[in-house]
Short mmCIF file of C-alpha atoms in Angstrom, two decimals:
data_model
loop_
_atom_site.label_atom_id
_atom_site.label_comp_id
_atom_site.label_asym_id
_atom_site.label_seq_id
_atom_site.Cartn_x
_atom_site.Cartn_y
_atom_site.Cartn_z
CA MET Q 89 148.95 -60.36 -12.77
CA THR Q 90 146.25 -62.84 -13.14
CA THR Q 91 145.22 -62.77 -8.86
CA LEU Q 92 145.54 -59.32 -9.41
CA GLY Q 93 143.84 -58.64 -13.15
CA THR Q 94 140.98 -60.57 -11.26
CA ARG Q 95 140.51 -57.73 -8.57
CA ALA Q 96 139.84 -55.46 -10.91
CA THR Q 97 137.95 -57.59 -12.95
CA THR Q 98 135.48 -57.92 -9.32
CA SER Q 99 135.35 -54.70 -7.91
CA ALA Q 100 134.66 -53.34 -11.98
CA THR Q 101 131.29 -55.91 -11.67
CA ARG Q 102 130.36 -54.51 -7.59
CA ARG Q 103 130.46 -50.82 -8.80
CA PRO Q 104 126.88 -49.61 -7.64
CA VAL Q 105 124.44 -48.40 -9.69
CA PRO Q 106 125.52 -44.72 -10.97
CA ARG Q 107 122.84 -42.61 -8.54
CA ALA Q 108 121.86 -40.42 -12.02
CA ARG Q 109 120.60 -43.86 -13.49
CA LEU Q 110 118.64 -45.00 -10.30
CA ARG Q 111 116.90 -42.08 -10.36
CA GLY Q 112 115.92 -41.90 -13.88
CA ALA Q 113 114.87 -45.72 -13.79
CA ARG Q 114 112.60 -44.30 -10.71
CA ARG Q 115 111.67 -41.34 -12.62
CA VAL Q 116 110.75 -43.56 -15.01
CA VAL Q 117 108.43 -46.34 -12.97
CA LEU Q 118 106.72 -42.96 -11.32
CA ALA Q 119 106.03 -41.89 -14.77
CA LEU Q 120 104.26 -45.34 -15.95
CA ILE Q 121 102.48 -45.88 -12.23
CA LEU Q 122 99.13 -44.14 -13.38
CA PRO Q 123 99.45 -45.56 -17.19
CA LEU Q 124 99.50 -49.43 -16.40
CA ALA Q 125 97.05 -49.47 -13.69
CA ALA Q 126 94.47 -47.31 -15.74
CA ILE Q 127 94.60 -50.12 -17.72
CA VAL Q 128 94.33 -52.33 -15.16
CA ALA Q 129 92.15 -50.78 -14.59
CA TRP Q 130 90.29 -50.70 -18.25
CA GLN Q 131 90.41 -54.64 -18.61
CA ALA Q 132 89.27 -55.39 -15.35
CA THR Q 133 86.07 -54.02 -16.93
CA ILE Q 134 85.96 -55.65 -20.00
CA TRP Q 135 85.86 -58.42 -17.78
CA ILE Q 136 83.39 -57.85 -15.98
CA ALA Q 137 81.06 -55.66 -17.73
CA ALA Q 138 82.17 -57.42 -21.15
CA PRO Q 139 81.55 -54.78 -23.30
CA ARG Q 140 80.26 -55.42 -26.93
CA GLU Q 141 84.10 -54.31 -28.59
CA TRP Q 142 82.61 -51.47 -30.88
CA MET Q 143 81.47 -50.19 -27.58
CA LEU Q 144 84.93 -50.34 -25.66
CA PRO Q 145 87.14 -53.17 -27.58
CA SER Q 146 90.17 -54.16 -24.65
CA PRO Q 147 93.64 -53.05 -24.71
CA ALA Q 148 94.19 -56.28 -25.97
CA GLY Q 149 92.14 -56.05 -28.56
CA VAL Q 150 92.97 -51.27 -29.41
CA ALA Q 151 97.12 -53.09 -30.14
CA GLY Q 152 96.11 -55.73 -32.32
CA ALA Q 153 93.64 -52.83 -34.23
CA ALA Q 154 97.06 -50.53 -33.97
CA TRP Q 155 99.33 -52.76 -35.69
CA ASP Q 156 96.50 -53.80 -37.84
CA ALA Q 157 95.94 -50.42 -38.59
CA ARG Q 158 99.77 -49.56 -38.74
CA ASP Q 159 99.75 -48.02 -42.46
CA ARG Q 160 96.97 -46.13 -42.08
CA LEU Q 161 97.43 -44.84 -38.77
CA TRP Q 162 100.88 -43.69 -39.74
CA PHE Q 163 99.71 -42.08 -43.18
CA HIS Q 164 97.37 -39.90 -41.09
CA ALA Q 165 99.80 -39.56 -38.64
CA GLN Q 166 102.07 -37.86 -41.04
CA TRP Q 167 99.64 -34.94 -41.76
CA THR Q 168 98.23 -33.87 -38.05
CA ILE Q 169 102.30 -34.01 -37.31
CA VAL Q 170 102.82 -31.22 -39.23
CA ILE Q 171 100.37 -28.77 -39.26
CA ALA Q 172 101.58 -29.81 -35.11
CA CYS Q 173 103.95 -28.14 -36.38
CA ILE Q 174 103.99 -25.50 -38.34
CA GLY Q 175 100.90 -24.60 -36.11
CA LEU Q 176 103.66 -24.92 -33.29
CA VAL Q 177 105.87 -22.56 -34.71
CA LEU Q 178 103.74 -19.78 -35.84
CA ALA Q 179 102.65 -19.52 -33.19
CA THR Q 180 105.29 -19.02 -31.23
CA VAL Q 181 106.93 -16.35 -33.73
CA LEU Q 182 102.91 -14.70 -33.42
CA GLY Q 183 103.19 -14.97 -29.97
CA GLY Q 184 106.64 -13.83 -29.18
CA VAL Q 185 106.27 -10.92 -31.59
CA LEU Q 186 102.72 -10.06 -29.59
CA ALA Q 187 104.51 -9.97 -26.82
CA TYR Q 188 106.69 -8.05 -26.35
CA ALA Q 189 104.40 -5.33 -28.92
CA ILE Q 190 102.50 -5.28 -25.83
CA ALA Q 191 104.84 -5.23 -22.84
CA ARG Q 192 106.46 -2.62 -25.03
CA SER Q 193 103.71 -0.89 -26.49
CA ARG Q 194 101.24 0.82 -23.72
CA THR Q 195 98.83 2.10 -27.26
CA ALA Q 196 99.50 -1.65 -27.96
CA ARG Q 197 98.28 -3.27 -24.01
CA LEU Q 198 95.22 -1.49 -24.49
CA ALA Q 199 94.35 -1.56 -27.81
CA VAL Q 200 95.88 -5.55 -29.12
CA TYR Q 201 95.20 -7.91 -25.25
CA PRO Q 202 91.94 -6.82 -24.34
CA TRP Q 203 91.17 -8.55 -28.37
CA VAL Q 204 93.72 -11.61 -27.39
CA ILE Q 205 92.19 -12.93 -24.01
CA VAL Q 206 88.66 -12.13 -25.94
CA SER Q 207 89.98 -14.68 -28.34
CA GLN Q 208 89.66 -17.15 -26.25
CA VAL Q 209 86.40 -17.21 -25.18
CA ILE Q 210 85.21 -17.85 -28.57
CA PRO Q 211 84.63 -21.35 -29.12
CA LEU Q 212 87.53 -23.09 -31.99
CA VAL Q 213 84.44 -25.86 -32.49
CA ALA Q 214 82.27 -23.02 -33.21
CA LEU Q 215 84.66 -20.89 -35.78
CA ALA Q 216 85.75 -23.50 -37.45
CA PRO Q 217 82.97 -23.83 -40.39
CA LEU Q 218 83.97 -20.20 -41.09
CA LEU Q 219 87.64 -20.28 -41.23
CA ILE Q 220 86.66 -23.52 -43.28
CA LEU Q 221 84.89 -21.18 -45.80
CA TRP Q 222 86.93 -18.41 -46.07
CA LEU Q 223 89.98 -20.61 -46.15
CA PRO Q 224 92.10 -23.54 -48.69
CA PRO Q 225 91.20 -26.02 -45.83
CA PHE Q 226 94.48 -26.80 -44.79
CA ALA Q 227 95.52 -22.74 -44.00
CA ALA Q 228 91.56 -23.22 -42.03
CA ILE Q 229 93.18 -26.78 -39.89
CA VAL Q 230 96.48 -25.24 -39.38
CA MET Q 231 95.24 -21.41 -38.16
CA LEU Q 232 92.89 -23.29 -35.54
CA ALA Q 233 95.88 -24.98 -34.34
CA VAL Q 234 97.59 -21.24 -33.70
CA LEU Q 235 94.81 -20.11 -32.57
CA MET Q 236 94.94 -23.08 -30.43
CA SER Q 237 98.11 -22.49 -29.45
CA ILE Q 238 98.42 -19.02 -29.67
CA PHE Q 239 97.35 -17.63 -25.82
CA PRO Q 240 99.26 -19.57 -23.68
CA VAL Q 241 103.16 -18.34 -25.75
CA VAL Q 242 100.83 -13.85 -25.54
CA VAL Q 243 100.22 -14.30 -21.58
CA ALA Q 244 103.81 -15.53 -20.69
CA GLY Q 245 105.11 -13.79 -23.14
CA VAL Q 246 104.24 -10.47 -21.70
CA ASP Q 247 104.40 -11.74 -18.19
CA GLY Q 248 108.14 -12.32 -19.00
CA LEU Q 249 108.64 -9.65 -20.81
CA GLY Q 250 106.77 -7.31 -17.90
CA GLY Q 251 108.33 -9.21 -14.55
CA THR Q 252 111.49 -8.51 -15.24
CA ASP Q 253 113.34 -7.91 -12.09
CA PRO Q 254 114.10 -4.21 -11.94
CA GLU Q 255 117.96 -4.53 -10.11
CA LEU Q 256 119.07 -6.29 -13.24
CA VAL Q 257 117.74 -3.33 -15.66
CA ARG Q 258 119.40 -0.85 -12.72
CA ALA Q 259 122.22 -2.48 -13.37
CA ALA Q 260 121.78 -1.92 -17.48
CA ARG Q 261 121.57 1.39 -16.94
CA GLY Q 262 123.44 2.53 -14.51
CA LEU Q 263 126.27 1.20 -16.64
CA GLY Q 264 125.19 3.11 -19.88
CA ALA Q 265 122.49 1.08 -21.79
CA SER Q 266 120.22 2.68 -23.25
CA GLU Q 267 116.32 1.39 -23.13
CA VAL Q 268 117.05 -0.28 -26.76
CA TRP Q 269 120.17 -2.43 -25.43
CA THR Q 270 118.32 -3.08 -22.61
CA TRP Q 271 115.51 -4.64 -23.90
CA ARG Q 272 117.27 -6.81 -25.97
CA HIS Q 273 120.17 -7.86 -23.52
CA VAL Q 274 118.22 -7.61 -20.04
CA ARG Q 275 114.27 -7.82 -20.50
CA VAL Q 276 114.30 -10.37 -23.03
CA PRO Q 277 117.23 -13.30 -22.16
CA ALA Q 278 115.12 -12.28 -18.45
CA ALA Q 279 111.68 -13.36 -20.01
CA LEU Q 280 112.69 -15.88 -21.61
CA PRO Q 281 112.26 -18.65 -19.12
CA ARG Q 282 107.91 -17.76 -18.74
CA LEU Q 283 108.05 -17.76 -22.67
CA PHE Q 284 109.42 -20.96 -22.94
CA THR Q 285 106.58 -22.24 -20.02
CA GLY Q 286 104.04 -21.22 -22.59
CA ILE Q 287 105.55 -21.92 -25.55
CA ARG Q 288 105.46 -25.65 -23.71
CA MET Q 289 101.75 -25.25 -22.98
CA ALA Q 290 101.07 -24.56 -26.83
CA ALA Q 291 103.03 -27.72 -27.51
CA VAL Q 292 99.85 -29.84 -26.31
CA PHE Q 293 96.88 -27.03 -27.47
CA VAL Q 294 98.39 -26.84 -30.47
CA VAL Q 295 97.73 -30.64 -31.09
CA SER Q 296 93.89 -30.14 -29.83
CA GLY Q 297 93.74 -27.64 -32.76
CA ALA Q 298 95.04 -29.34 -34.99
CA VAL Q 299 91.91 -32.22 -34.70
CA VAL Q 300 89.09 -29.65 -34.02
CA GLY Q 301 90.00 -28.84 -38.16
CA GLU Q 302 90.64 -31.68 -38.91
CA LEU Q 303 87.44 -32.98 -38.04
CA VAL Q 304 85.28 -30.34 -38.96
CA ALA Q 305 87.15 -30.35 -42.59
CA SER Q 306 89.57 -32.93 -43.26
CA ASP Q 307 89.49 -36.08 -44.33
CA ARG Q 308 93.31 -36.92 -43.88
CA GLY Q 309 94.98 -36.34 -40.33
CA LEU Q 310 94.08 -38.41 -37.02
CA GLY Q 311 91.62 -36.39 -36.64
CA ALA Q 312 89.51 -37.71 -40.09
CA LEU Q 313 90.97 -40.97 -38.81
CA THR Q 314 88.74 -41.03 -35.30
CA ARG Q 315 86.13 -39.41 -36.68
CA LEU Q 316 85.97 -41.92 -40.14
CA SER Q 317 86.54 -45.63 -37.56
CA ALA Q 318 84.29 -44.45 -35.11
CA GLY Q 319 81.69 -43.94 -38.04
CA GLN Q 320 82.17 -46.92 -38.80
CA PHE Q 321 81.87 -48.13 -35.66
CA GLU Q 322 86.48 -49.26 -35.70
CA THR Q 323 86.36 -48.17 -32.42
CA PRO Q 324 89.46 -50.00 -31.59
CA VAL Q 325 91.27 -47.95 -34.61
CA THR Q 326 89.25 -44.52 -32.91
CA PHE Q 327 91.52 -45.88 -29.96
CA ALA Q 328 94.46 -45.66 -31.11
CA GLY Q 329 94.03 -43.13 -33.27
CA VAL Q 330 93.60 -40.86 -29.24
CA ALA Q 331 96.39 -42.99 -28.20
CA LEU Q 332 98.81 -41.77 -31.26
CA LEU Q 333 97.60 -37.70 -30.55
CA ALA Q 334 98.20 -38.46 -27.55
CA LEU Q 335 101.29 -39.29 -28.40
CA ILE Q 336 102.61 -36.86 -30.20
CA GLY Q 337 101.17 -34.02 -27.55
CA ILE Q 338 103.65 -35.82 -25.05
CA ALA Q 339 106.21 -35.48 -27.70
CA LEU Q 340 106.12 -32.56 -29.00
CA PHE Q 341 105.68 -30.98 -25.10
CA GLY Q 342 109.60 -32.87 -24.87
CA ALA Q 343 110.98 -31.29 -28.45
CA VAL Q 344 110.00 -28.17 -26.05
CA ALA Q 345 111.79 -29.52 -23.03
CA LEU Q 346 114.33 -30.39 -25.37
CA ALA Q 347 114.44 -27.01 -27.07
CA GLU Q 348 114.48 -25.16 -23.35
CA ARG Q 349 117.48 -27.14 -22.60
CA ILE Q 350 120.08 -26.59 -25.66
CA ALA Q 351 118.38 -22.65 -24.94
CA LEU Q 352 119.01 -22.01 -21.94
CA PRO Q 353 121.82 -23.30 -19.76
CA TRP Q 354 122.31 -20.96 -17.08
CA MET Q 355 118.90 -23.54 -15.90
CA ARG Q 356 120.94 -25.90 -15.16
CA ARG Q 357 124.46 -25.81 -15.29
CA THR Q 358 126.53 -24.09 -13.39
CA THR Q 359 129.04 -23.74 -16.34
CA ARG Q 360 129.50 -23.00 -19.30
CA ARG Q 361 130.34 -25.91 -21.26
CA GLY Q 362 133.06 -26.50 -23.00
CA SER Q 363 134.56 -23.31 -20.52
CA MET Y 250 147.77 1.70 -13.10
CA PRO Y 251 144.66 0.29 -14.36
CA ALA Y 252 143.60 -2.47 -15.86
CA LYS Y 253 143.58 -3.89 -19.26
CA GLY Y 254 140.84 -2.43 -20.77
CA VAL Y 255 140.24 0.32 -17.89
CA ASN Y 256 139.12 4.00 -18.89
CA VAL Y 257 138.55 5.47 -15.51
CA SER Y 258 139.48 9.07 -15.34
CA HIS Y 259 139.80 10.26 -11.73
CA GLY Y 260 139.91 14.61 -12.34
CA HIS Y 261 135.83 15.27 -11.60
CA ASP Y 262 134.33 16.02 -9.07
CA ILE Y 263 130.51 15.14 -8.52
CA ARG Y 264 128.26 18.29 -8.63
CA VAL Y 265 124.62 17.93 -7.19
CA SER Y 266 122.76 21.32 -7.12
CA GLY Y 267 119.29 22.34 -5.45
CA VAL Y 268 118.86 19.16 -6.67
CA ARG Y 269 114.19 18.55 -5.84
CA LEU Y 270 112.28 15.39 -7.10
CA ALA Y 271 109.08 14.45 -5.77
CA LEU Y 272 108.21 11.05 -7.44
CA GLY Y 273 104.33 10.21 -7.69
CA ASP Y 274 100.92 11.99 -9.27
CA ASP Y 275 98.11 11.01 -6.89
CA PRO Y 276 99.62 12.61 -4.77
CA PRO Y 277 103.45 13.66 -5.40
CA LEU Y 278 105.63 12.36 -2.56
CA ASP Y 279 109.59 14.81 -1.99
CA VAL Y 280 112.17 12.33 -2.21
CA LEU Y 281 114.53 14.81 -2.81
CA GLY Y 282 114.17 18.20 -1.29
CA GLY Y 283 116.91 20.82 -2.16
CA VAL Y 284 120.34 18.06 -2.21
CA ASP Y 285 123.18 20.25 -2.74
CA LEU Y 286 126.51 19.11 -2.43
CA VAL Y 287 130.27 18.08 -3.90
CA ALA Y 288 132.35 14.68 -4.60
CA ARG Y 289 136.28 15.68 -4.73
CA ALA Y 290 137.68 14.06 -7.93
CA GLY Y 291 139.71 10.64 -6.70
CA GLU Y 292 137.91 10.38 -3.29
CA VAL Y 293 135.42 8.58 -1.13
CA THR Y 294 132.49 10.31 -0.09
CA ALA Y 295 130.12 8.72 2.01
CA ILE Y 296 126.41 9.45 2.33
CA ILE Y 297 124.58 8.01 5.05
CA GLY Y 298 121.52 8.52 6.68
CA PRO Y 299 117.84 6.67 7.23
CA SER Y 300 116.46 3.60 4.92
CA GLY Y 301 113.88 5.32 2.64
CA CYS Y 302 115.42 8.50 3.36
CA GLY Y 303 116.23 8.75 -0.69
CA LYS Y 304 119.75 7.61 -1.15
CA SER Y 305 119.01 5.57 -3.50
CA THR Y 306 117.18 8.06 -5.63
CA LEU Y 307 118.99 10.83 -5.83
CA LEU Y 308 122.70 8.35 -7.02
CA ASP Y 309 119.69 7.49 -10.29
CA VAL Y 310 119.94 11.15 -10.42
CA ILE Y 311 123.22 11.41 -10.45
CA ALA Y 312 123.86 8.83 -13.71
CA GLY Y 313 121.20 10.71 -15.25
CA LEU Y 314 118.23 7.73 -14.49
CA VAL Y 315 115.26 10.04 -13.60
CA GLU Y 316 115.24 13.78 -14.25
CA PRO Y 317 115.30 15.49 -11.59
CA ASP Y 318 112.42 18.08 -10.96
CA GLU Y 319 114.82 21.32 -10.21
CA GLY Y 320 117.91 21.96 -10.08
CA GLU Y 321 121.69 20.49 -11.25
CA VAL Y 322 124.06 17.75 -11.48
CA ASP Y 323 127.79 17.27 -12.83
CA ALA Y 324 128.64 13.96 -12.75
CA GLY Y 325 131.93 14.93 -14.27
CA GLY Y 326 131.23 12.15 -17.37
CA GLU Y 327 129.56 8.72 -17.09
CA ALA Y 328 128.52 8.04 -14.35
CA ALA Y 329 128.87 4.51 -12.94
CA LEU Y 330 126.04 2.91 -11.29
CA MET Y 331 126.70 0.02 -9.05
CA PRO Y 332 122.92 -0.89 -6.88
CA GLN Y 333 122.60 -2.71 -4.08
CA ARG Y 334 121.92 -6.86 -5.47
CA ASP Y 335 125.21 -7.88 -7.41
CA ALA Y 336 122.30 -7.36 -10.15
CA LEU Y 337 125.21 -10.04 -12.43
CA MET Y 338 122.13 -11.15 -14.87
CA PRO Y 339 121.35 -14.90 -14.66
CA TRP Y 340 122.35 -15.81 -17.76
CA LEU Y 341 126.27 -14.77 -18.89
CA THR Y 342 128.93 -15.73 -18.04
CA LEU Y 343 130.49 -14.03 -15.30
CA GLN Y 344 132.97 -13.17 -17.47
CA ASP Y 345 130.35 -12.57 -19.64
CA ASN Y 346 128.70 -10.33 -17.27
CA ILE Y 347 132.02 -8.24 -15.89
CA ALA Y 348 132.73 -7.48 -19.26
CA MET Y 349 128.62 -5.82 -20.02
CA GLY Y 350 130.74 -2.88 -17.63
CA ALA Y 351 133.55 -2.79 -21.60
CA ARG Y 352 130.88 -3.65 -23.80
CA LEU Y 353 128.57 -0.57 -22.48
CA GLY Y 354 131.97 1.29 -22.34
CA GLY Y 355 131.18 0.47 -26.61
CA MET Y 356 134.34 -1.82 -26.65
CA PRO Y 357 134.43 -4.52 -29.18
CA GLN Y 358 133.41 -8.15 -27.96
CA ASP Y 359 136.84 -9.41 -28.13
CA GLU Y 360 138.40 -6.78 -26.38
CA ALA Y 361 135.85 -7.08 -23.36
CA ARG Y 362 136.34 -10.29 -23.52
CA GLY Y 363 140.13 -9.94 -22.85
CA ALA Y 364 139.58 -6.82 -20.15
CA ALA Y 365 136.59 -9.01 -17.91
CA ASP Y 366 139.88 -11.00 -17.65
CA ALA Y 367 141.81 -8.98 -16.23
CA ALA Y 368 139.39 -7.98 -14.50
CA ILE Y 369 138.05 -10.96 -12.90
CA ALA Y 370 142.28 -11.94 -11.57
CA ARG Y 371 141.57 -8.04 -9.46
CA VAL Y 372 138.39 -9.03 -7.82
CA GLY Y 373 140.22 -12.73 -7.14
CA LEU Y 374 138.10 -15.04 -8.94
CA GLU Y 375 140.35 -16.19 -11.78
CA GLY Y 376 138.85 -19.32 -12.35
CA PHE Y 377 135.52 -18.80 -11.97
CA GLY Y 378 134.75 -17.21 -15.59
CA ALA Y 379 132.72 -19.30 -16.63
CA HIS Y 380 130.34 -19.98 -13.82
CA TYR Y 381 126.85 -18.57 -14.33
CA PRO Y 382 126.18 -16.51 -11.05
CA HIS Y 383 124.06 -18.78 -8.83
CA ALA Y 384 126.85 -20.99 -8.66
CA LEU Y 385 128.56 -18.60 -7.09
CA SER Y 386 129.43 -17.56 -3.50
CA GLY Y 387 126.94 -13.68 -2.08
CA GLY Y 388 130.69 -12.31 -1.23
CA MET Y 389 132.04 -13.64 -4.77
CA ARG Y 390 129.00 -12.10 -7.06
CA GLN Y 391 129.85 -8.93 -5.61
CA ARG Y 392 133.42 -8.85 -6.11
CA ALA Y 393 131.97 -9.51 -9.91
CA ALA Y 394 129.62 -6.79 -9.55
CA LEU Y 395 131.78 -4.03 -8.58
CA ALA Y 396 134.75 -5.41 -11.38
CA ARG Y 397 131.68 -5.15 -14.45
CA THR Y 398 131.58 -0.83 -12.34
CA LEU Y 399 135.28 -0.91 -12.42
CA LEU Y 400 134.90 -1.38 -15.90
CA GLY Y 401 132.11 0.61 -16.80
CA ALA Y 402 132.98 3.77 -15.12
CA ARG Y 403 134.13 6.13 -16.77
CA GLY Y 404 133.73 9.08 -14.56
CA ALA Y 405 132.74 7.82 -11.08
CA TRP Y 406 131.92 5.34 -9.27
CA LEU Y 407 128.53 5.17 -7.37
CA LEU Y 408 127.39 2.51 -5.19
CA ASP Y 409 124.51 1.73 -3.11
CA GLU Y 410 125.06 0.43 0.04
CA PRO Y 411 126.93 -2.88 -2.52
CA PHE Y 412 127.69 -4.69 0.97
CA GLY Y 413 123.87 -3.81 2.60
CA ALA Y 414 123.34 -8.25 1.70
CA LEU Y 415 126.63 -9.41 3.01
CA ASP Y 416 127.87 -10.75 6.22
CA ALA Y 417 130.67 -9.38 8.78
CA LEU Y 418 132.95 -11.12 7.80
CA THR Y 419 131.85 -10.95 4.04
CA ARG Y 420 131.92 -6.95 4.68
CA ALA Y 421 135.15 -7.03 5.62
CA GLY Y 422 136.74 -8.90 2.90
CA MET Y 423 134.92 -6.69 0.32
CA HIS Y 424 136.55 -2.83 1.86
CA ASP Y 425 140.32 -4.88 1.15
CA VAL Y 426 139.22 -5.73 -2.08
CA LEU Y 427 137.34 -2.03 -2.85
CA ARG Y 428 140.16 -0.80 -1.86
CA ASP Y 429 142.22 -2.26 -4.01
CA LEU Y 430 140.37 -1.59 -7.38
CA ARG Y 431 140.53 2.18 -6.13
CA ALA Y 432 144.32 2.31 -5.32
CA GLY Y 433 146.60 3.34 -8.10
CA THR Y 434 143.08 4.72 -10.26
CA ARG Y 435 141.16 6.52 -7.43
CA PRO Y 436 138.08 7.22 -9.57
CA THR Y 437 135.36 9.27 -7.81
CA THR Y 438 133.67 7.08 -5.59
CA LEU Y 439 130.33 7.59 -3.31
CA LEU Y 440 129.33 5.13 -1.76
CA VAL Y 441 125.66 4.76 0.18
CA THR Y 442 125.74 3.59 2.99
CA HIS Y 443 123.69 3.12 6.17
CA ASP Y 444 126.42 1.61 8.39
CA ILE Y 445 128.50 3.72 10.43
CA THR Y 446 131.38 2.27 10.71
CA GLU Y 447 131.62 1.45 6.52
CA ALA Y 448 131.00 4.36 6.02
CA VAL Y 449 134.42 5.48 8.12
CA ALA Y 450 136.54 2.86 7.07
CA LEU Y 451 135.64 4.29 3.03
CA ALA Y 452 135.12 6.88 2.90
CA ASP Y 453 136.94 10.39 2.23
CA ARG Y 454 134.08 12.07 3.89
CA ILE Y 455 130.41 11.95 5.30
CA LEU Y 456 127.46 13.27 4.61
CA VAL Y 457 124.42 12.68 6.56
CA ALA Y 458 121.51 13.04 5.44
CA SER Y 459 118.08 14.00 6.45
CA PRO Y 460 114.96 11.96 6.39
CA ARG Y 461 112.69 12.83 3.04
CA PRO Y 462 112.22 14.90 1.53
CA MET Y 463 116.29 14.57 1.77
CA CYS Y 464 118.89 17.27 1.87
CA ILE Y 465 121.96 17.23 3.31
CA THR Y 466 122.54 18.38 6.92
CA ASP Y 467 126.21 17.71 7.21
CA ASP Y 468 129.30 17.27 5.37
CA ILE Y 469 132.36 15.04 8.41
CA ARG Y 470 136.17 14.80 6.71
CA VAL Y 471 136.91 11.18 7.97
CA ASP Y 472 140.29 11.16 10.56
CA PRO Y 473 142.36 8.42 9.46
CA SER Y 474 143.85 8.46 12.74
CA ASP Y 475 141.09 8.64 14.94
CA HIS Y 476 137.44 6.51 13.86
CA HIS Y 477 136.80 6.62 16.37
CA GLY Y 478 136.54 10.02 17.54
CA THR Y 479 134.78 10.08 13.62
CA ALA Y 480 131.82 7.26 14.35
CA HIS Y 481 131.43 9.34 17.25
CA HIS Y 482 131.07 12.70 15.40
CA VAL Y 483 128.35 10.90 12.60
CA LEU Y 484 126.70 10.09 15.79
CA GLN Y 485 125.54 13.36 17.70
CA SER Y 486 125.13 14.44 12.98
CA LEU Y 487 122.55 11.85 13.05
CA ARG Y 488 120.52 12.67 16.04
CA MET Y 489 120.25 15.66 15.03
CA THR Y 490 118.87 15.84 11.99
CA GLY Y 491 116.23 13.45 13.97
CA VAL Y 492 117.25 9.75 12.85
CA MET Y 493 118.69 9.29 15.79
CA ALA Y 494 117.14 8.82 19.67
#
């Protein structure tokens, strides 16, 4: 009995590490190489050039300042997160509706699509003061976030809806599907992978849009914090704000990627869960 | 006996008379140049002809997807078209893909799923109902597409080179599946193919199509006791049409 128990324990301790876990660890290590190299280069610059802290603080200095100003950073981050989330939801909904209209109607394609493209030529920083003039600050900042992020959603949606495999459409129509049924059950589902690619890009752009608005028209949000802290030579706090903005962008991108995995199980699984 | 939920009528001919169609505007391309044909009820009628002669377009016209410029089409009710590729929806499981045919026929979802399960069993895909198409082999997907057509068929089957993309061994297996599916209900079937052996093996009659603009140049009844002789006859007819040297 004892021998068997010992054998079982030995066998358990020698069990090889699952391949999936190894792959996961490898991905984390590869993803961290670049930022770690940047931090090392940054610290080396500090050692070699010894700049003043208000000009270029050290990584440790930034980390220390971030910890000391954590309440302030979180206060401003909440505002930016709320604006970015509202902006992303609006950009997704409005962009999806616009893409559907443009793909479905030749009139909408001719009348609206060129202006969607033109809207991206206007620098948002130049447009921001006007929006602040016309709208309440919160609405203006959300509008800037939407304007910054809606373009990839529309373009990806139009491409996705227009690029449906013609044989899928023919198969559905050949079984008696109406035009409306085909749009709802074939063209829209077929467009979802491309649409999600656009939404993932929007998740990154929406943070930039929110920051532009906060820089110009708000005393709250990480955009406002970076402006105020840079003006007061609190450079470590400015760096911490920028790092937090990057983290918010990455988190939004990850959230969209997760939503995509849940919404499109056929892209990754061979069978439906639970079947 | 038809499978549960299968609503196949096998009492109608498919009649096409004087169908002409030009596609494009500048300049218009004559695709169908006055096609006359009759696919008799309960039979398999094969159309054989060169690539690009307009066979698929003719099926689209019969299925009602394209309006002809001239001529008349009577498909004997609604026909179900099966494209060359399996064209299964990648986001639907095999069961939902097959149920799609029944749902488009007006069957409620639960009932359609039941009918799909029966059809899955008929084409030998038990246990794969919950799989997505990309997890299956080409032959399995093609069986599923046939099952979907079976549930969608209300008057006739229009099969557009259904086995063209399969290897010879899988294709031979699919011929058996098709024969099995037709047994009992015997839906009127119009089969487009470029393979003489396939046409002779599956069809009761073979119509020879000319190059574009397409018309039917010969109507050959398959002799079940002499497939070799029928194939020779078809080959000669294709040569006379100018398709082969």
